[in-house]
């Protein structure tokens, strides 16, 4: 009888437990929350996965991840993620039960120089089992202390790591587990879950809906807070990055990592402040990219705009601009003023010959070491018509203004000066305000503009030498990962871009960049493409990991820098020969200037020469750092002429040469 009673008791308890499970998983009312409702509203980035274990395994096994986690900064960024990775590996049987359940990871700025990471795991109906909380105890050992506290009626579990003195805060809200090492993020989630922000934001939801659930991970970016995040790395956020905040609201990507190539496919929506320009692009079709035909291999950043034809884009631009009568009237008044002063017609002299592609290039010059090298490329639909109309504009400038500039010929290409202040800002919008009073030349089917004539010379040289992106196998392979037609295309050569950012950075940023250089340039190419799709832009981002050693071998990914400060100095005075009269090329920026100077770092004059129409013409004088005369001579029509003299540091004449 005793055995029967024990068996009946066991069967009865099992029956009650089965009924309990039946109620929990089948009969109980459904009051689940969506994970996105619990993400605090100021998230900069959100990563989502419904296969967190399987997806994470693919990421953590990649060469790129192994390289990045050897970096102290990146290790700190991913510290909490790596802790979860350790738990995944130690408790695989437990966490495999969670695969197929949505995991969200979001990044939030918690101060000007620090961020916090927040996690949401959808337990679904497992959350109704009180046993779930007891699983936490199975993960703990003597190195952890578990305590509890109440916040606005919600229990928060505090898990203290006695070794690191860091505490993870965990709470269960209906079917969701939320966690963070930053208690304010958990508290913000509790405060807002009844009135969620992102989960009810129509712009975010539209992007979220279009992205779908195809790949292992999805990434969302909220541009409103992106500048705050970037502010921890830059004293002044670079213009190219700052414009993202002004142009876009949200981007959602579906992420795929295969063979060290990260491909992100998704959608973006635009801000009201910039919908005039981007809506005009969206309504004007797409075009095939041909800029690589003349873009040098030394291009660090290439931003291209494509449309069915410029006339269509320009008409759409004006139509959309009319929605704001004040803005439209100001725009028309400014253009009419230019037309009235110069007696030109913008439609006839510019719109008539512009084709279906415009691009802005930033590049490292082969001719000079100038910091800012930018060019505006406009494809013509008729190169002869473009020349005819631009010649007419130049003629009108000479007639109607005091500007007296003669064209300069460089390698059979005429370089002209377009002295219409701020014209491209008027015609094409604020994106082109960097081209204030540009020089220009025609190269094949493109008219190329730059405020620095040396940039034009550099592009001409590279095109003639065949040193263009079209002839770069690395670029061709990378570019083939994108559709060949688009509205917006951005390509970055990261090592070259790194050099440009380094030159412009303050001391603290330079120190950060130097320390982490290998971790920036290991993704040497980055591309982004936007293509219109209904009221959104279909968005594609591609980058690929390369070992730093391979990156350094490619001359167009940035030549190694030589620290001149540590070069050995010979104590034996070199023999002075006529080679001292073989001067390095000089490239004046201002082709209207009467002279060209170079100075030492101290500010002392190093060299001065007379100019005529950008060519060396007149007296040449060079000096030692203390101001002592070093060399004298004369140029005539850009060539050395007459008698040239070289002096030692004591001012004594030591060599002469007749040209």
XYZ file of C-alpha atoms in Angstrom:
659
model
C 0.000 0.000 0.000
C 2.843 2.358 0.793
C 4.372 1.911 -2.665
C 1.000 2.493 -4.338
C 0.460 5.678 -2.358
C 3.908 6.971 -3.353
C 3.238 6.189 -7.025
C -0.205 7.834 -6.918
C 1.299 10.877 -5.237
C 3.966 11.138 -7.965
C 1.400 10.692 -10.741
C -0.888 13.276 -9.105
C 1.930 15.843 -8.853
C 2.924 15.152 -12.445
C -0.696 15.626 -13.474
C -0.918 18.946 -11.654
C 2.368 20.053 -13.256
C 1.129 18.981 -16.711
C -2.062 20.985 -16.147
C 0.054 23.936 -15.042
C 2.148 23.705 -18.219
C -1.024 23.341 -20.314
C -2.404 26.511 -18.743
C 0.870 28.428 -19.083
C 1.552 27.532 -22.699
C -1.950 27.099 -24.152
C -4.811 28.455 -22.051
C -3.334 31.496 -20.293
C -4.172 34.918 -21.774
C -1.587 36.306 -24.188
C -0.203 39.650 -23.062
C 3.246 39.541 -24.627
C 5.364 42.627 -25.322
C 7.388 43.185 -28.473
C 11.126 43.492 -27.690
C 11.444 46.822 -29.514
C 9.013 48.390 -26.995
C 11.676 48.015 -24.320
C 14.583 49.677 -26.172
C 15.181 53.150 -24.631
C 14.379 55.865 -27.167
C 17.923 57.314 -27.472
C 19.447 54.183 -29.063
C 22.157 55.031 -31.614
C 22.507 51.468 -32.911
C 20.226 48.444 -32.513
C 21.272 44.903 -33.441
C 18.542 42.274 -33.729
C 18.731 38.510 -34.232
C 16.287 35.645 -33.992
C 19.199 33.170 -34.193
C 21.591 34.731 -31.687
C 23.623 31.609 -30.889
C 24.046 30.427 -34.484
C 24.656 33.955 -35.797
C 27.098 34.851 -33.047
C 29.112 31.690 -33.725
C 29.657 32.841 -37.340
C 30.815 36.311 -36.239
C 33.094 35.186 -33.411
C 34.830 32.629 -35.656
C 35.758 35.206 -38.340
C 39.302 36.513 -38.861
C 37.992 40.083 -38.738
C 36.573 39.587 -35.241
C 39.783 37.977 -34.016
C 41.799 40.947 -35.314
C 39.437 43.596 -33.934
C 39.277 42.073 -30.465
C 43.072 42.348 -30.193
C 42.546 46.129 -30.135
C 42.193 47.613 -26.647
C 39.424 50.057 -27.636
C 37.387 47.477 -29.543
C 37.874 44.943 -26.742
C 36.395 47.463 -24.320
C 33.482 48.104 -26.697
C 32.752 44.394 -26.983
C 33.651 43.414 -23.419
C 30.111 42.666 -22.365
C 29.376 40.932 -25.673
C 32.419 38.700 -25.160
C 31.232 37.879 -21.647
C 27.951 36.691 -23.111
C 29.979 34.710 -25.704
C 31.756 32.933 -22.825
C 28.410 32.125 -21.210
C 27.097 30.863 -24.576
C 30.033 28.462 -24.877
C 29.890 27.305 -21.242
C 26.121 26.773 -21.238
C 25.388 25.662 -24.813
C 22.650 23.223 -23.862
C 20.788 25.908 -21.954
C 21.147 28.684 -24.528
C 20.240 26.509 -27.496
C 16.778 26.606 -25.961
C 16.829 30.367 -26.605
C 17.754 30.150 -30.304
C 14.767 31.154 -32.373
C 13.945 33.839 -29.789
C 14.593 37.482 -30.642
C 17.658 39.098 -29.072
C 18.114 42.883 -29.291
C 21.342 44.699 -28.419
C 21.332 48.515 -28.416
C 24.024 51.159 -27.825
C 23.231 54.411 -26.002
C 25.316 57.419 -25.026
C 25.249 57.778 -21.225
C 27.684 60.737 -21.145
C 29.650 62.810 -23.650
C 32.483 60.291 -23.667
C 30.850 57.016 -22.687
C 28.164 54.641 -23.920
C 26.116 51.820 -22.460
C 24.915 48.551 -23.987
C 21.389 47.251 -23.415
C 19.994 43.747 -24.065
C 16.481 42.429 -24.590
C 15.769 38.679 -24.945
C 12.296 37.455 -25.848
C 11.621 34.435 -23.621
C 8.142 34.008 -25.089
C 6.031 31.742 -22.862
C 9.075 30.489 -20.976
C 8.876 33.773 -19.078
C 5.682 32.546 -17.403
C 7.611 29.799 -15.661
C 9.028 31.104 -12.395
C 11.714 28.471 -12.826
C 13.351 30.665 -15.466
C 14.736 33.019 -12.825
C 16.251 30.081 -11.017
C 18.345 29.350 -14.119
C 20.413 32.364 -13.154
C 21.652 30.522 -10.101
C 22.988 27.714 -12.314
C 25.214 30.238 -14.084
C 26.705 31.628 -10.892
C 29.685 30.608 -8.807
C 31.442 32.113 -5.802
C 32.711 35.004 -7.940
C 29.211 36.494 -8.177
C 26.744 37.981 -5.705
C 23.029 38.156 -6.564
C 20.798 40.752 -4.901
C 17.378 42.306 -5.608
C 15.766 45.723 -5.466
C 12.474 47.318 -6.506
C 12.175 50.107 -9.070
C 8.727 51.620 -9.761
C 7.066 48.336 -8.867
C 9.413 46.241 -11.001
C 11.987 43.846 -9.537
C 15.603 44.359 -10.663
C 18.180 41.625 -10.064
C 21.728 42.899 -9.487
C 24.502 40.490 -10.420
C 27.851 41.688 -8.990
C 31.097 40.292 -10.396
C 33.436 40.392 -7.386
C 36.538 40.259 -9.615
C 35.739 43.241 -11.856
C 33.408 45.055 -9.402
C 30.937 45.456 -12.284
C 27.238 44.801 -11.853
C 24.810 43.507 -14.471
C 21.213 44.645 -13.920
C 18.486 42.206 -15.008
C 14.705 42.435 -14.986
C 11.773 40.434 -16.386
C 8.927 42.407 -17.983
C 6.165 40.048 -19.125
C 7.815 37.818 -21.745
C 11.022 39.854 -22.011
C 14.339 39.639 -20.175
C 16.186 42.974 -20.124
C 19.769 43.469 -18.985
C 22.598 46.014 -18.961
C 25.749 46.953 -17.088
C 24.240 50.471 -16.926
C 21.410 50.640 -14.405
C 19.912 53.814 -15.929
C 19.202 51.965 -19.194
C 17.280 49.212 -17.380
C 15.357 51.865 -15.451
C 14.625 53.845 -18.643
C 13.269 50.669 -20.238
C 10.988 50.027 -17.254
C 9.762 53.638 -17.343
C 8.869 53.654 -21.022
C 7.596 50.139 -21.748
C 3.954 51.208 -21.393
C 4.488 54.167 -23.714
C 7.238 52.967 -26.086
C 9.000 55.320 -28.501
C 10.749 53.300 -31.218
C 8.051 50.645 -31.262
C 5.447 53.288 -32.149
C 7.607 55.507 -34.380
C 6.142 55.275 -37.895
C 9.437 56.076 -39.675
C 11.270 53.360 -37.744
C 8.461 50.843 -38.196
C 8.390 51.376 -41.965
C 12.123 50.677 -42.245
C 11.794 47.725 -39.842
C 8.975 46.256 -41.933
C 10.948 46.484 -45.193
C 14.128 44.964 -43.767
C 12.404 41.702 -42.858
C 14.122 38.683 -41.276
C 16.232 37.163 -44.055
C 19.703 37.032 -42.440
C 21.225 36.221 -39.057
C 21.433 39.846 -37.858
C 19.673 43.154 -38.504
C 21.237 46.531 -37.723
C 19.304 49.786 -37.235
C 20.839 53.255 -37.027
C 19.052 56.272 -35.509
C 20.882 59.280 -36.965
C 19.437 61.760 -34.468
C 21.929 60.507 -31.869
C 24.800 59.552 -34.198
C 26.662 62.862 -33.744
C 26.617 62.338 -29.963
C 28.210 58.910 -30.438
C 30.863 60.212 -32.859
C 31.612 63.116 -30.515
C 33.588 60.798 -28.237
C 36.160 60.349 -31.029
C 36.204 63.773 -32.711
C 36.470 67.244 -31.196
C 34.583 68.363 -34.323
C 32.613 65.731 -36.230
C 33.802 65.652 -39.899
C 31.360 67.253 -42.346
C 30.808 64.028 -44.288
C 29.667 62.253 -41.091
C 27.728 65.226 -39.725
C 25.657 65.372 -42.928
C 24.274 61.891 -42.198
C 22.361 63.330 -39.235
C 20.955 66.088 -41.447
C 20.011 63.790 -44.335
C 18.617 60.615 -42.775
C 16.316 59.495 -39.949
C 16.694 55.714 -39.783
C 18.521 53.021 -41.707
C 17.788 49.348 -41.284
C 20.147 46.685 -42.629
C 19.958 42.925 -42.911
C 23.536 41.742 -42.321
C 25.325 38.856 -43.992
C 28.937 37.834 -43.295
C 30.524 35.430 -45.764
C 34.239 34.890 -46.468
C 35.177 38.024 -44.459
C 32.864 40.194 -46.619
C 30.117 42.046 -44.750
C 27.090 42.868 -46.907
C 24.261 44.967 -45.504
C 21.014 45.306 -47.472
C 18.194 47.492 -46.241
C 16.296 50.771 -46.427
C 16.674 54.392 -45.275
C 14.264 57.286 -44.856
C 15.134 60.972 -45.053
C 14.724 64.016 -42.834
C 12.319 66.822 -43.601
C 15.227 69.291 -43.718
C 16.726 67.525 -46.727
C 13.724 65.969 -48.402
C 13.770 68.666 -51.114
C 17.118 67.509 -52.498
C 16.736 63.776 -51.862
C 13.127 63.716 -53.043
C 14.279 65.334 -56.277
C 16.866 62.567 -56.639
C 14.291 59.922 -55.816
C 11.932 61.236 -58.504
C 14.623 61.529 -61.180
C 15.600 57.936 -61.870
C 19.081 56.421 -61.728
C 22.180 56.229 -63.922
C 25.131 53.967 -64.541
C 28.417 54.952 -62.903
C 31.169 56.107 -65.263
C 33.143 58.434 -62.967
C 35.765 55.685 -62.297
C 36.969 56.306 -65.879
C 38.667 59.532 -64.708
C 38.702 59.184 -60.901
C 42.357 58.636 -59.821
C 43.392 55.531 -57.936
C 44.387 57.935 -55.165
C 40.724 58.870 -54.597
C 40.052 58.601 -50.864
C 36.337 59.436 -51.048
C 33.953 59.400 -54.007
C 30.346 60.573 -53.649
C 28.337 60.210 -56.837
C 24.801 61.297 -57.764
C 22.953 59.749 -60.690
C 19.666 60.524 -62.468
C 17.899 59.864 -65.748
C 19.157 63.251 -66.958
C 20.045 66.511 -65.254
C 17.188 68.471 -66.845
C 14.703 66.073 -65.196
C 16.450 66.353 -61.835
C 16.655 70.149 -62.073
C 12.942 70.426 -62.911
C 12.032 68.130 -60.002
C 14.344 70.089 -57.718
C 12.602 73.371 -58.580
C 9.095 71.844 -58.350
C 9.728 70.452 -54.862
C 11.427 73.676 -53.805
C 8.235 75.577 -54.670
C 6.551 74.002 -51.652
C 8.398 76.608 -49.584
C 7.600 79.871 -51.362
C 10.114 81.927 -49.337
C 12.982 79.529 -49.974
C 12.074 79.205 -53.649
C 11.892 82.960 -54.149
C 15.308 83.440 -52.530
C 16.742 80.738 -54.778
C 15.278 82.327 -57.920
C 16.400 85.825 -56.918
C 20.002 84.690 -56.471
C 20.103 82.921 -59.830
C 18.477 85.853 -61.608
C 21.040 88.199 -60.083
C 23.883 86.122 -61.569
C 22.111 85.999 -64.936
C 21.496 89.746 -64.893
C 25.066 90.718 -63.966
C 26.770 88.415 -66.472
C 24.072 88.437 -69.167
C 23.863 84.644 -69.225
C 21.053 82.096 -69.093
C 21.535 79.279 -66.563
C 19.309 76.874 -68.490
C 21.190 77.460 -71.723
C 24.752 77.856 -70.450
C 24.682 75.048 -67.831
C 21.569 72.859 -67.675
C 21.631 72.277 -71.449
C 24.908 70.303 -71.459
C 24.911 68.513 -68.065
C 24.330 64.779 -68.433
C 23.207 62.139 -65.943
C 26.017 62.045 -63.386
C 27.652 64.383 -60.861
C 30.351 63.395 -58.384
C 32.547 64.913 -55.684
C 36.013 63.428 -55.197
C 38.450 63.807 -52.341
C 41.913 62.617 -53.270
C 45.560 62.451 -52.346
C 47.438 64.492 -54.930
C 50.416 63.075 -56.791
C 51.718 66.617 -57.286
C 51.414 68.310 -53.906
C 50.946 67.558 -50.216
C 47.984 69.904 -49.821
C 45.484 68.854 -47.174
C 42.279 69.627 -49.028
C 42.060 68.038 -52.457
C 38.482 68.031 -53.719
C 37.006 68.051 -57.209
C 33.518 68.300 -58.688
C 32.967 66.131 -61.765
C 30.023 66.803 -64.081
C 29.350 64.429 -66.940
C 28.376 66.113 -70.203
C 25.784 64.815 -72.620
C 27.617 66.712 -75.360
C 31.259 67.650 -74.690
C 31.403 70.112 -77.616
C 28.253 71.880 -76.414
C 29.689 72.088 -72.891
C 32.858 73.740 -74.203
C 30.870 76.180 -76.328
C 28.605 77.283 -73.465
C 31.399 77.520 -70.887
C 33.513 79.551 -73.325
C 30.593 81.958 -73.611
C 30.364 82.243 -69.797
C 34.113 82.967 -69.589
C 33.747 85.619 -72.258
C 30.938 87.264 -70.277
C 32.993 87.184 -67.069
C 35.839 88.997 -68.835
C 33.406 91.598 -70.188
C 31.322 92.175 -67.063
C 33.868 91.811 -64.247
C 37.371 93.130 -63.485
C 38.757 89.581 -63.366
C 41.656 89.295 -65.792
C 42.641 85.647 -66.010
C 44.205 83.893 -68.962
C 43.715 80.165 -69.390
C 46.668 77.907 -68.558
C 47.551 74.843 -70.618
C 48.660 71.722 -68.732
C 49.478 68.607 -70.765
C 47.236 69.789 -73.625
C 44.311 70.526 -71.281
C 43.086 74.110 -70.849
C 42.543 75.197 -67.234
C 40.127 78.124 -66.840
C 38.907 80.188 -63.904
C 35.141 80.396 -63.242
C 34.835 83.543 -61.134
C 31.173 83.280 -60.109
C 31.220 83.208 -56.315
C 29.059 80.456 -54.812
C 27.556 79.498 -58.179
C 27.399 75.746 -57.593
C 25.791 76.249 -54.208
C 23.082 78.253 -55.999
C 22.651 75.745 -58.807
C 23.066 72.397 -57.027
C 22.458 73.081 -53.332
C 24.536 73.253 -50.133
C 26.320 69.978 -50.854
C 28.500 71.850 -53.344
C 29.317 74.992 -51.350
C 32.978 73.884 -51.109
C 33.442 75.009 -54.717
C 33.364 78.761 -54.251
C 35.388 80.200 -57.162
C 36.662 77.139 -58.988
C 39.085 76.480 -61.785
C 37.903 73.971 -64.379
C 39.037 71.820 -67.269
C 37.493 69.230 -69.590
C 38.690 65.637 -69.436
C 37.016 63.278 -71.887
C 33.228 63.502 -71.279
C 33.566 65.342 -67.961
C 33.979 68.937 -66.866
C 36.084 68.948 -63.701
C 36.015 71.822 -61.191
C 38.222 72.531 -58.168
C 39.204 75.569 -56.119
C 42.795 74.296 -56.373
C 44.217 74.131 -59.925
C 46.763 71.559 -58.759
C 43.925 69.103 -58.148
C 42.993 69.427 -61.814
C 46.615 68.881 -62.839
C 46.780 65.781 -60.649
C 43.633 64.298 -62.227
C 44.865 65.096 -65.754
C 48.183 63.364 -64.992
C 46.486 60.241 -63.591
C 44.056 59.960 -66.514
C 46.881 60.239 -69.055
C 48.900 57.639 -67.098
C 45.912 55.276 -66.863
C 46.107 55.453 -63.068
C 42.327 55.520 -62.506
C 39.800 53.463 -60.568
C 38.630 51.915 -63.839
C 42.071 50.294 -64.102
C 42.215 49.145 -60.469
C 41.348 45.459 -60.128
C 40.693 45.930 -56.401
C 38.096 48.611 -57.129
C 36.524 46.651 -60.002
C 36.067 43.553 -57.826
C 34.627 45.640 -55.003
C 32.371 47.746 -57.246
C 30.865 44.612 -58.828
C 29.227 43.821 -55.490
C 26.813 46.701 -56.144
C 24.158 47.350 -58.743
C 25.690 49.429 -61.528
C 22.892 52.034 -61.475
C 21.924 54.145 -58.459
C 20.913 57.578 -57.212
C 23.704 57.906 -54.649
C 26.962 55.958 -54.506
C 29.697 56.453 -51.910
C 33.094 54.772 -52.116
C 35.841 55.181 -49.523
C 39.457 54.067 -49.698
C 39.792 53.857 -45.922
C 43.618 54.001 -45.596
C 43.776 57.122 -47.781
C 40.774 58.609 -45.981
C 42.549 57.883 -42.706
C 45.521 59.992 -43.863
C 43.249 62.925 -44.728
C 41.407 62.760 -41.405
C 44.727 62.497 -39.556
C 46.040 65.681 -41.196
C 42.957 67.634 -40.114
C 42.627 66.150 -36.607
C 43.553 67.789 -33.312
C 46.312 66.361 -31.099
C 44.071 64.063 -29.039
C 42.390 62.620 -32.132
C 45.747 62.125 -33.879
C 46.933 60.143 -30.873
C 43.794 57.970 -31.014
C 44.124 57.484 -34.775
C 47.814 56.530 -34.545
C 47.164 53.962 -31.813
C 44.296 52.352 -33.707
C 45.488 52.734 -37.310
C 45.668 48.983 -38.001
C 42.082 48.575 -36.889
C 40.793 51.302 -39.218
C 42.616 50.245 -42.369
C 41.905 46.506 -42.075
C 38.635 47.267 -43.898
C 40.338 49.047 -46.822
C 37.255 49.603 -48.973
C 33.793 50.744 -47.929
C 30.854 51.349 -50.244
C 27.304 52.616 -49.760
C 24.577 52.788 -52.397
C 21.106 54.369 -52.337
C 18.458 53.527 -54.927
C 14.870 54.923 -54.915
C 12.125 52.494 -53.913
C 8.730 54.106 -53.300
C 9.179 56.722 -50.542
C 12.332 55.079 -49.162
C 15.852 54.555 -50.427
C 16.985 50.977 -50.847
C 20.371 50.940 -49.096
C 23.388 48.692 -49.584
C 26.633 48.742 -47.598
C 29.624 46.514 -48.320
C 33.039 46.231 -46.697
C 35.591 43.419 -46.494
C 38.309 42.527 -44.019
C 41.942 42.220 -45.130
C 44.962 41.465 -42.944
C 46.931 44.655 -42.343
C 50.009 43.188 -44.044
C 48.074 42.773 -47.298
C 46.672 46.297 -47.042
C 50.146 47.784 -46.606
C 51.383 46.076 -49.787
C 48.882 47.959 -51.950
C 50.384 51.320 -52.945
C 46.950 52.826 -53.502
C 45.840 52.009 -49.957
C 48.361 54.488 -48.610
C 52.131 54.608 -48.859
C 54.096 54.100 -45.620
C 54.871 57.348 -43.853
C 58.495 58.301 -43.250
C 59.307 60.037 -40.000
C 61.720 62.697 -41.203
C 62.458 63.744 -37.653
C 64.422 60.556 -37.036
C 66.355 60.389 -40.304
C 70.153 60.294 -39.780
C 71.978 63.544 -40.522
C 75.407 63.285 -42.114
C 78.050 65.368 -40.377
C 80.171 65.396 -43.566
C 79.211 68.304 -45.811
C 78.160 67.007 -49.223
C 79.954 68.118 -52.374
C 78.031 70.929 -54.066
C 77.366 70.202 -57.748
C 75.168 71.698 -60.452
C 72.441 69.313 -59.247
C 71.475 72.018 -56.717
C 69.936 73.951 -59.625
C 67.546 71.066 -60.427
C 64.492 72.502 -58.672
C 61.483 70.506 -57.578
C 58.203 71.244 -59.427
C 56.146 74.123 -58.003
C 52.352 74.230 -58.189
C 50.811 77.598 -57.188
C 47.186 77.440 -56.039
C 46.285 80.959 -57.177
C 46.898 81.278 -60.909
C 46.172 85.026 -60.714
C 48.881 85.656 -58.115
C 51.946 87.751 -59.005
C 54.289 85.629 -56.880
C 54.557 82.257 -55.167
C 56.135 81.674 -51.757
C 57.102 78.730 -49.570
C 57.895 79.215 -45.883
C 59.658 77.176 -43.205
C 57.659 75.847 -40.236
C 59.021 78.808 -38.256
C 57.362 81.213 -40.674
C 60.653 82.364 -42.236
C 60.665 82.730 -46.013
C 62.147 79.685 -47.769
C 61.561 80.553 -51.435
C 59.868 83.188 -53.598
C 59.355 83.420 -57.358
C 57.428 85.733 -59.703
C 54.348 84.429 -61.565
C 52.452 85.300 -64.726
C 49.185 83.399 -65.328
C 50.298 80.676 -62.934
C 53.645 80.181 -64.665
C 57.025 80.987 -63.144
C 58.225 84.242 -64.665
C 60.682 86.612 -62.987
C 63.152 86.592 -60.104
C 63.701 83.456 -57.993
C 65.183 83.697 -54.473
C 65.790 80.942 -51.906
C 66.940 81.331 -48.287
C 68.385 79.294 -45.411
C 66.237 79.083 -42.214
C 68.179 81.989 -40.651
C 67.359 84.239 -43.618
C 70.749 83.993 -45.325
C 70.591 84.000 -49.132
C 70.853 80.471 -50.608
C 70.109 80.683 -54.343
C 69.146 83.344 -56.897
C 68.098 83.147 -60.517
C 65.446 84.026 -63.039
C 62.566 82.284 -64.810
C 61.280 83.175 -68.261
C 58.006 81.611 -69.437
C 58.241 78.850 -66.802
C 61.861 77.935 -67.628
C 65.122 78.749 -65.869
C 67.041 81.477 -67.746
C 70.217 83.559 -67.389
C 72.830 83.026 -64.663
C 71.877 81.166 -61.471
C 73.986 81.465 -58.286
C 74.267 79.211 -55.218
C 75.604 80.438 -51.832
C 76.775 78.612 -48.707
C 75.464 79.291 -45.184
C 78.098 82.018 -44.722
C 76.701 83.905 -47.720
C 79.679 83.118 -49.975
C 79.099 82.354 -53.669
C 80.166 78.747 -54.329
C 78.613 77.849 -57.700
C 77.190 79.452 -60.852
C 75.353 78.045 -63.848
C 74.224 79.625 -67.090
C 70.845 78.610 -68.580
